[in-house]
Coordinates of C-alpha atoms in Angstrom, one line a residue:
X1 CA 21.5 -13.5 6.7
X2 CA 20.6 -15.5 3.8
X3 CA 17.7 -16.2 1.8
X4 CA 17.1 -19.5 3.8
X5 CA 17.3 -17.9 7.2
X6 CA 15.1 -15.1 5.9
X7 CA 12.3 -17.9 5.1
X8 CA 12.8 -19.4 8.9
X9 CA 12.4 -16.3 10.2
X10 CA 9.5 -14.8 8.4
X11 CA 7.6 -17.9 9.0
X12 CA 8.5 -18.6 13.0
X13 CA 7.9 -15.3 13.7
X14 CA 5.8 -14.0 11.2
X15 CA 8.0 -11.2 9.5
X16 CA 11.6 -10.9 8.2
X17 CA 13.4 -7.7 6.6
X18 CA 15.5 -8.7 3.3
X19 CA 18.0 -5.8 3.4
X20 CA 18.8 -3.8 -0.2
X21 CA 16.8 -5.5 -2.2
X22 CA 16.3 -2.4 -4.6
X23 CA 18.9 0.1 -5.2
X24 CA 18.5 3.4 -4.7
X25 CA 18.4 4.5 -7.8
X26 CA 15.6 2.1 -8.3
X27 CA 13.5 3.6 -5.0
X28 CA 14.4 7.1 -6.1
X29 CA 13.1 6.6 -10.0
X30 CA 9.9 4.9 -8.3
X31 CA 9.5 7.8 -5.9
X32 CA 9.6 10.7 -8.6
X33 CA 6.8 8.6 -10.5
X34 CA 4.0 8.6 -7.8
X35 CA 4.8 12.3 -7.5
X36 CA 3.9 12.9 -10.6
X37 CA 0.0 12.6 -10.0
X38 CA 0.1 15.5 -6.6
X39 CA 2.8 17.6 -9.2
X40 CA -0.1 18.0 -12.1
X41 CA -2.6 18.8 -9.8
X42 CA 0.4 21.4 -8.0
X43 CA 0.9 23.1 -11.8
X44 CA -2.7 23.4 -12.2
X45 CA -4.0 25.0 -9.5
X46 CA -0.9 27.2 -10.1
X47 CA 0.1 26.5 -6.2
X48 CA 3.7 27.5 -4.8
X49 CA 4.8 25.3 -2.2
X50 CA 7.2 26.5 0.1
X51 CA 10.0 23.9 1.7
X52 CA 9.3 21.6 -0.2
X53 CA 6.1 21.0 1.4
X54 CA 4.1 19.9 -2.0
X55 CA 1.7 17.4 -0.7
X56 CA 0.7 19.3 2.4
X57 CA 0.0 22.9 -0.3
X58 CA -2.2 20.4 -2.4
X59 CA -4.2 19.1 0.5
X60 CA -4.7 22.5 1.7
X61 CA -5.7 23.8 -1.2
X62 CA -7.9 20.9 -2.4
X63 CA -8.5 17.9 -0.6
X64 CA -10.8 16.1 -3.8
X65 CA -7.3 16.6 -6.2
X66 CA -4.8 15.8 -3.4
X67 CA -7.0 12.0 -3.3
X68 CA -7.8 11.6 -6.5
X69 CA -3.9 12.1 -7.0
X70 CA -3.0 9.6 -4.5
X71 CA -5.2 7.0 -5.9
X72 CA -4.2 7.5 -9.2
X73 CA -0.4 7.0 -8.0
X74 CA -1.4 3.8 -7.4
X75 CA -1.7 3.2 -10.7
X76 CA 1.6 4.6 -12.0
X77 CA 3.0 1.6 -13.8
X78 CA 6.5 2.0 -12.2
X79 CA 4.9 0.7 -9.3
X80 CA 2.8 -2.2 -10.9
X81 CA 6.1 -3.2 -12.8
X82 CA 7.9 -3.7 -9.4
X83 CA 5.8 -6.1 -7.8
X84 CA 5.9 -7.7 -10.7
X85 CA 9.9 -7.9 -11.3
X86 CA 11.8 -10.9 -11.5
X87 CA 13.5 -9.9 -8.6
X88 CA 10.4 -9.4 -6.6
X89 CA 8.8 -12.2 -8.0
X90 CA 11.9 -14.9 -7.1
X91 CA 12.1 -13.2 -3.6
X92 CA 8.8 -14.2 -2.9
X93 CA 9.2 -17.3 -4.6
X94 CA 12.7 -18.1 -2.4
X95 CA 10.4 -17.2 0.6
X96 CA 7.5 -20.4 0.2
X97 CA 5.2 -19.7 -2.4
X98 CA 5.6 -22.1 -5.3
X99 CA 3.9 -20.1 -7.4
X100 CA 3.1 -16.3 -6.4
X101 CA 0.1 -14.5 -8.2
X102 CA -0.6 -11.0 -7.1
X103 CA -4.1 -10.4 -4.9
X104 CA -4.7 -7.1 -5.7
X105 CA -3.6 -3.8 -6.7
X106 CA -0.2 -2.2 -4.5
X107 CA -1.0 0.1 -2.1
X108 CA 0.7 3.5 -1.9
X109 CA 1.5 4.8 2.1
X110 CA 1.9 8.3 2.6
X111 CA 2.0 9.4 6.2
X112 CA 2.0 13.0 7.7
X113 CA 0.9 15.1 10.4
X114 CA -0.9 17.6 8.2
X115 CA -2.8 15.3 6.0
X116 CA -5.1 13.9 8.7
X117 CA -8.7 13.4 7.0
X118 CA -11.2 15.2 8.7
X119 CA -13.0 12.3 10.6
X120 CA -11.1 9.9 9.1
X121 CA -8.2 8.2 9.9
X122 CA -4.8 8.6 9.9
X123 CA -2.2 5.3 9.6
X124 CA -3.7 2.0 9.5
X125 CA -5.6 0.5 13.1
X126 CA -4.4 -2.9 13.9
X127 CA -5.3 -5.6 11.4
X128 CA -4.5 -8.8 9.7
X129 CA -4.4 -8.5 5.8
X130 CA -5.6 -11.8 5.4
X131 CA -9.5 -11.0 6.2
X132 CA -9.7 -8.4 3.6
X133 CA -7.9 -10.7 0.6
X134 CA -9.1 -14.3 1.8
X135 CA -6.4 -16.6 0.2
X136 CA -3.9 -18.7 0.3
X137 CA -3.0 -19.7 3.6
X138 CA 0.4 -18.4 3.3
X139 CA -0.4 -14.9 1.7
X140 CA 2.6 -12.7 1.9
X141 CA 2.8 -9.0 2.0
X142 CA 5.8 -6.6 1.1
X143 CA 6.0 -3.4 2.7
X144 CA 8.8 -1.4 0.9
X145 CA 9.6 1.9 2.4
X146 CA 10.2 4.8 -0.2
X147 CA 11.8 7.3 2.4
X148 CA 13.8 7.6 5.7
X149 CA 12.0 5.0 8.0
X150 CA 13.0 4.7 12.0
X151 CA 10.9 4.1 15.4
X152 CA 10.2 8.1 15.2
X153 CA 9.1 8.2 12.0
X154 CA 5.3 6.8 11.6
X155 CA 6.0 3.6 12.1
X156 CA 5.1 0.0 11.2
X157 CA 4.6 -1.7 14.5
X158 CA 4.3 -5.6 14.3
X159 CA 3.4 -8.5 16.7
X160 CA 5.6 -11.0 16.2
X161 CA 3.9 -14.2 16.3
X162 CA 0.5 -13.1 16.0
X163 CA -0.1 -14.8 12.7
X164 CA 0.0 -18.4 14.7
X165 CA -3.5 -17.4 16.5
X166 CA -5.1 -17.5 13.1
X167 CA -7.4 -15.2 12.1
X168 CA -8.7 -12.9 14.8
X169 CA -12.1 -11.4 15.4
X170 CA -12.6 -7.6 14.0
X171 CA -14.8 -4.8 14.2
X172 CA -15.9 -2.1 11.5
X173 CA -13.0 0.8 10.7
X174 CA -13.2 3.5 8.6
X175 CA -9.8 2.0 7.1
X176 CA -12.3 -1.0 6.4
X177 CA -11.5 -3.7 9.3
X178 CA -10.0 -3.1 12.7
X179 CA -8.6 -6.3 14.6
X180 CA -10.8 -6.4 18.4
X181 CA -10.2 -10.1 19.2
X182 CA -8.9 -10.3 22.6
X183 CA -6.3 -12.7 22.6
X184 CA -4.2 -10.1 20.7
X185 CA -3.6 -8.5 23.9
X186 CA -0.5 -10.3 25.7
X187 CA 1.3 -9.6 22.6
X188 CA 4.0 -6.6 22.6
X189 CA 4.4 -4.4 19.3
X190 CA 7.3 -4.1 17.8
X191 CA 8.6 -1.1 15.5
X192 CA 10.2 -2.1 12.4
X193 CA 13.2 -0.5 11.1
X194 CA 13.9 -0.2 7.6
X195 CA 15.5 1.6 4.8
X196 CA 14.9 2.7 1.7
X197 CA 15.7 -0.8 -0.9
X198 CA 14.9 -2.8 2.3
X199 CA 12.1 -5.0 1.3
X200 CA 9.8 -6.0 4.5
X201 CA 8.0 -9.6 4.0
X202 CA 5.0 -11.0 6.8
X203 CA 2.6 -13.6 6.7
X204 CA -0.6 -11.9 5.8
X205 CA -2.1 -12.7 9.4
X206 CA 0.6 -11.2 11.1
X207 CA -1.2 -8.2 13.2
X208 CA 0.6 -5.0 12.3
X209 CA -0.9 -1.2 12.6
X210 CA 1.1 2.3 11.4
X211 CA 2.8 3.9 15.0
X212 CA 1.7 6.7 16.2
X213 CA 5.6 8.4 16.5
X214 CA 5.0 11.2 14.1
X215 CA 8.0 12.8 12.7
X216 CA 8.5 15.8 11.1
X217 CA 7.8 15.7 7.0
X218 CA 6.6 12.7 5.0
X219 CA 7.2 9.3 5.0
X220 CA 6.0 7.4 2.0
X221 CA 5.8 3.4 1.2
X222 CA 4.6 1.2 -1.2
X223 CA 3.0 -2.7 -0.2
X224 CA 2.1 -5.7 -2.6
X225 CA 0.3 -8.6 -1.5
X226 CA 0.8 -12.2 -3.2
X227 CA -1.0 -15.3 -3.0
X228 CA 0.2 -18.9 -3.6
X229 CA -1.8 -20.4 -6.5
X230 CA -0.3 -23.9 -5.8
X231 CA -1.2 -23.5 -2.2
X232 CA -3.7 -26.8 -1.6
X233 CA -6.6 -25.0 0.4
X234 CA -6.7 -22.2 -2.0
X235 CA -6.9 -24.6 -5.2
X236 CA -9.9 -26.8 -2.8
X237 CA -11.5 -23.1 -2.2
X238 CA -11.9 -22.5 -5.7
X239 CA -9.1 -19.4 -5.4
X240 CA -11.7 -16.9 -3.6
X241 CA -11.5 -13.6 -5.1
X242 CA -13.5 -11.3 -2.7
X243 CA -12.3 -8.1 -4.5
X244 CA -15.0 -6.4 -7.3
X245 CA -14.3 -4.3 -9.8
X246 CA -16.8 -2.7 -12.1
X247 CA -16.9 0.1 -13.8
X248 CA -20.1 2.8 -12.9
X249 CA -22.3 3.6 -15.5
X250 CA -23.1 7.2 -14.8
X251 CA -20.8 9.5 -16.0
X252 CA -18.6 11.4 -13.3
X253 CA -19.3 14.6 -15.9
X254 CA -22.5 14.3 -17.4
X255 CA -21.5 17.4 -20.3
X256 CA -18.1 15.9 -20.9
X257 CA -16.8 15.9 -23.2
X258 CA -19.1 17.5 -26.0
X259 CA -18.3 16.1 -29.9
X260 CA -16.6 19.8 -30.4
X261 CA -13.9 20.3 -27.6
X262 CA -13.8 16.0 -28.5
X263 CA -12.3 16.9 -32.2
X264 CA -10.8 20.2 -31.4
X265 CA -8.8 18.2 -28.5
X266 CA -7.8 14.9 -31.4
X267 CA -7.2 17.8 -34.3
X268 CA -4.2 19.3 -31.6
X269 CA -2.8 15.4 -31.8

């Protein structure tokens, strides 16, 4: 399918999956990075995973470090420096928006059964992606899995043509937003299927949720979300920004660090 079917697609039915977009060397080099974060906290705590069950001994062992880590993964500039690649960039581009700027920071998706938070949630309730970011009207999201992804395997689950009932009444979710409108409700899910280097692109009002089919191990995936800054109701609407980011004024650690272990730490550099 070409890159002109792939845009009649995503926009009819609201998604479209662009097959080996990234190689796998490319995946694979991005994959090792956002490990890093859960691999220092590992040699720290001095931790032997067994089976290659890494993320699950962290989150055992401490649930703080094995958060802290996956936040700060999605910071790992690998993973900024893909959604912002020429080849990302022209893909999203080829697929209707003039001129793509990114809405906020990617997301990093790690799914497994063992690293449920207690209380919390696990995978994503149904929502649009649209409500939470608030711009252009044809916002795109791409959904890039990192590791083997099938109907059995967390998956995402979509329904198709949802994002032509505009943008549907919601409730309060731990995740932040949960869609309740009840004209969802004659609409069947469907599980995507993907591969690692797949790229998957939807309209950001598309409905989508994470399946509950919970394989064995860990399935990890990486999204970035793109607004059209030629896009005439988001120039009229001032481009909206309903994201803020500030810095606290406390300190986390109110004794660190002390002028001492400050110098002893820049005489070791």
């Amino acid at each position: 399918m070409g890159i002109t079917a792939h845009k009649k697609d995503l926009w009819t039915t609201g998604i479209t999956v662009l097959p080996n977009v990234l190689s796998s060397a490319e995946v694979s080099h991005l994959q090792s990075k956002l490990e890093e974060p859960f691999n220092a906290q590992i040699s720290y705590l001095r931790l032997k995973p067994e089976n290659n069950q890494k993320l699950q001994c962290l989150f055992d062992a401490d649930m703080e470090r094995y958060f802290a880590a996956a936040k700060l993964a999605q910071h790992t500039p690998e993973l900024h420096a893909v959604g912002s690649s020429q080849i990302i960039v022209d893909l999203v581009s080829e697929l209707g928006l003039a001129t793509p700027v990114i809405s906020t920071r990617p997301v990093v998706h790690i799914m497994g059964n063992g690293l449920a938070v207690p209380e919390g949630y696990l995978g994503t309730p149904l929502h649009q992606d649209w409500r939470s970011v608030q711009g252009s009207l044809d916002g795109l999201v791409l959904w890039l899995p990192l590791t083997r992804h099938s109907r059995a395997f967390w998956p995402l689950e979509v329904a198709r043509f949802s994002h032509r009932l505009g943008l549907l009444k919601a409730k309060p979710h731990e995740f932040g937003n949960a869609v309740s409108d009840k004209k969802i409700g004659g609409f069947p899910y469907t599980q995507v299927v993907a591969n690692p280097g797949d790229v998957v692109a939807f309209s950001m009002f598309l409905a989508h949720r994470t399946g509950r089919s919970r394989g064995a191990g860990v399935r990890w995936a990486a999204s970035f979300r793109y607004n059209n800054m030629l896009e005439p109701n988001f120039i009229s609407r001032g481009f909206p920004n309903p994201y803020i980011y500030k810095s606290k004024f406390d300190l986390i650690d109110e004794h660190f660090p002390d002028v001492h272990f400050l110098n002893r730490f820049f005489d070791k550099n």
